[in-house]
Amino acid sequence: MLKHINETHRPMIITQNGEAKAVIQDPKSYEDMKNAISILKLLSFAEEDIKNGNLHDEEDVFSSVEELLKK
């Protein structure tokens, strides 16, 4: 079973009485999925900031970064 999962990079769903109870997947696919979810969360936060008008000018951002780097 593990050989198949690692070769195909496809998850396997474990069921009990016909109901999904667990998912097994290879480590690389798991890390890729975690990274994708993290990026989607960041995009969601950015969209929310845009909707709320929480925006900063490019010049202000770069000035702030330069000040932080000088410290």
PDB file of N, CA and C in Angstrom, residues 31-59:
ATOM      1  N   GLU A  31       3.457  17.968   2.035  1.00  0.00           N
ATOM      2  CA  GLU A  31       4.137  19.259   2.158  1.00  0.00           C
ATOM      3  C   GLU A  31       3.653  20.235   1.091  1.00  0.00           C
ATOM      4  N   ASP A  32       3.495  19.747  -0.142  1.00  0.00           N
ATOM      5  CA  ASP A  32       2.988  20.597  -1.223  1.00  0.00           C
ATOM      6  C   ASP A  32       1.599  21.127  -0.889  1.00  0.00           C
ATOM      7  N   MET A  33       0.755  20.270  -0.333  1.00  0.00           N
ATOM      8  CA  MET A  33      -0.599  20.670   0.033  1.00  0.00           C
ATOM      9  C   MET A  33      -0.569  21.715   1.145  1.00  0.00           C
ATOM     10  N   LYS A  34       0.280  21.502   2.156  1.00  0.00           N
ATOM     11  CA  LYS A  34       0.396  22.474   3.248  1.00  0.00           C
ATOM     12  C   LYS A  34       0.867  23.832   2.723  1.00  0.00           C
ATOM     13  N   ASN A  35       1.842  23.815   1.823  1.00  0.00           N
ATOM     14  CA  ASN A  35       2.338  25.064   1.249  1.00  0.00           C
ATOM     15  C   ASN A  35       1.257  25.775   0.436  1.00  0.00           C
ATOM     16  N   ALA A  36       0.495  25.019  -0.330  1.00  0.00           N
ATOM     17  CA  ALA A  36      -0.579  25.615  -1.128  1.00  0.00           C
ATOM     18  C   ALA A  36      -1.645  26.247  -0.232  1.00  0.00           C
ATOM     19  N   ILE A  37      -1.978  25.577   0.850  1.00  0.00           N
ATOM     20  CA  ILE A  37      -2.965  26.120   1.789  1.00  0.00           C
ATOM     21  C   ILE A  37      -2.442  27.403   2.428  1.00  0.00           C
ATOM     22  N   SER A  38      -1.161  27.432   2.765  1.00  0.00           N
ATOM     23  CA  SER A  38      -0.568  28.636   3.352  1.00  0.00           C
ATOM     24  C   SER A  38      -0.642  29.809   2.387  1.00  0.00           C
ATOM     25  N   ILE A  39      -0.354  29.566   1.122  1.00  0.00           N
ATOM     26  CA  ILE A  39      -0.426  30.628   0.109  1.00  0.00           C
ATOM     27  C   ILE A  39      -1.856  31.114  -0.044  1.00  0.00           C
ATOM     28  N   LEU A  40      -2.814  30.197  -0.059  1.00  0.00           N
ATOM     29  CA  LEU A  40      -4.217  30.584  -0.177  1.00  0.00           C
ATOM     30  C   LEU A  40      -4.670  31.419   1.017  1.00  0.00           C
ATOM     31  N   LYS A  41      -4.190  31.087   2.217  1.00  0.00           N
ATOM     32  CA  LYS A  41      -4.522  31.884   3.402  1.00  0.00           C
ATOM     33  C   LYS A  41      -3.980  33.298   3.264  1.00  0.00           C
ATOM     34  N   LEU A  42      -2.726  33.420   2.799  1.00  0.00           N
ATOM     35  CA  LEU A  42      -2.134  34.746   2.614  1.00  0.00           C
ATOM     36  C   LEU A  42      -2.922  35.557   1.587  1.00  0.00           C
ATOM     37  N   LEU A  43      -3.339  34.918   0.515  1.00  0.00           N
ATOM     38  CA  LEU A  43      -4.142  35.607  -0.498  1.00  0.00           C
ATOM     39  C   LEU A  43      -5.482  36.049   0.065  1.00  0.00           C
ATOM     40  N   SER A  44      -6.063  35.222   0.903  1.00  0.00           N
ATOM     41  CA  SER A  44      -7.335  35.564   1.537  1.00  0.00           C
ATOM     42  C   SER A  44      -7.181  36.788   2.433  1.00  0.00           C
ATOM     43  N   PHE A  45      -6.096  36.819   3.216  1.00  0.00           N
ATOM     44  CA  PHE A  45      -5.829  37.987   4.068  1.00  0.00           C
ATOM     45  C   PHE A  45      -5.627  39.238   3.216  1.00  0.00           C
ATOM     46  N   ALA A  46      -4.909  39.092   2.109  1.00  0.00           N
ATOM     47  CA  ALA A  46      -4.656  40.235   1.228  1.00  0.00           C
ATOM     48  C   ALA A  46      -5.955  40.751   0.617  1.00  0.00           C
ATOM     49  N   GLU A  47      -6.813  39.840   0.191  1.00  0.00           N
ATOM     50  CA  GLU A  47      -8.111  40.250  -0.365  1.00  0.00           C
ATOM     51  C   GLU A  47      -8.933  41.007   0.670  1.00  0.00           C
ATOM     52  N   GLU A  48      -8.896  40.540   1.899  1.00  0.00           N
ATOM     53  CA  GLU A  48      -9.638  41.194   2.981  1.00  0.00           C
ATOM     54  C   GLU A  48      -9.085  42.600   3.227  1.00  0.00           C
ATOM     55  N   ASP A  49      -7.763  42.733   3.222  1.00  0.00           N
ATOM     56  CA  ASP A  49      -7.156  44.053   3.378  1.00  0.00           C
ATOM     57  C   ASP A  49      -7.586  44.997   2.253  1.00  0.00           C
ATOM     58  N   ILE A  50      -7.609  44.500   1.039  1.00  0.00           N
ATOM     59  CA  ILE A  50      -8.026  45.326  -0.105  1.00  0.00           C
ATOM     60  C   ILE A  50      -9.471  45.766   0.058  1.00  0.00           C
ATOM     61  N   LYS A  51     -10.340  44.839   0.443  1.00  0.00           N
ATOM     62  CA  LYS A  51     -11.758  45.178   0.648  1.00  0.00           C
ATOM     63  C   LYS A  51     -11.937  46.236   1.721  1.00  0.00           C
ATOM     64  N   ASN A  52     -11.098  46.174   2.763  1.00  0.00           N
ATOM     65  CA  ASN A  52     -11.201  47.113   3.881  1.00  0.00           C
ATOM     66  C   ASN A  52     -10.415  48.402   3.648  1.00  0.00           C
ATOM     67  N   GLY A  53      -9.786  48.517   2.498  1.00  0.00           N
ATOM     68  CA  GLY A  53      -9.026  49.721   2.190  1.00  0.00           C
ATOM     69  C   GLY A  53      -7.715  49.833   2.938  1.00  0.00           C
ATOM     70  N   ASN A  54      -7.241  48.746   3.474  1.00  0.00           N
ATOM     71  CA  ASN A  54      -5.980  48.729   4.223  1.00  0.00           C
ATOM     72  C   ASN A  54      -4.826  48.564   3.235  1.00  0.00           C
ATOM     73  N   LEU A  55      -4.503  49.661   2.553  1.00  0.00           N
ATOM     74  CA  LEU A  55      -3.484  49.633   1.504  1.00  0.00           C
ATOM     75  C   LEU A  55      -2.357  50.607   1.841  1.00  0.00           C
ATOM     76  N   HIS A  56      -1.174  50.350   1.269  1.00  0.00           N
ATOM     77  CA  HIS A  56      -0.012  51.212   1.490  1.00  0.00           C
ATOM     78  C   HIS A  56       0.645  51.506   0.146  1.00  0.00           C
ATOM     79  N   ASP A  57       1.137  52.727  -0.010  1.00  0.00           N
ATOM     80  CA  ASP A  57       1.850  53.093  -1.226  1.00  0.00           C
ATOM     81  C   ASP A  57       3.168  52.339  -1.295  1.00  0.00           C
ATOM     82  N   GLU A  58       3.586  52.068  -2.508  1.00  0.00           N
ATOM     83  CA  GLU A  58       4.843  51.351  -2.732  1.00  0.00           C
ATOM     84  C   GLU A  58       6.013  52.084  -2.078  1.00  0.00           C
ATOM     85  N   GLU A  59       6.055  53.401  -2.218  1.00  0.00           N
ATOM     86  CA  GLU A  59       7.149  54.182  -1.648  1.00  0.00           C
ATOM     87  C   GLU A  59       7.197  54.041  -0.129  1.00  0.00           C
TER      88      GLU A  59
END
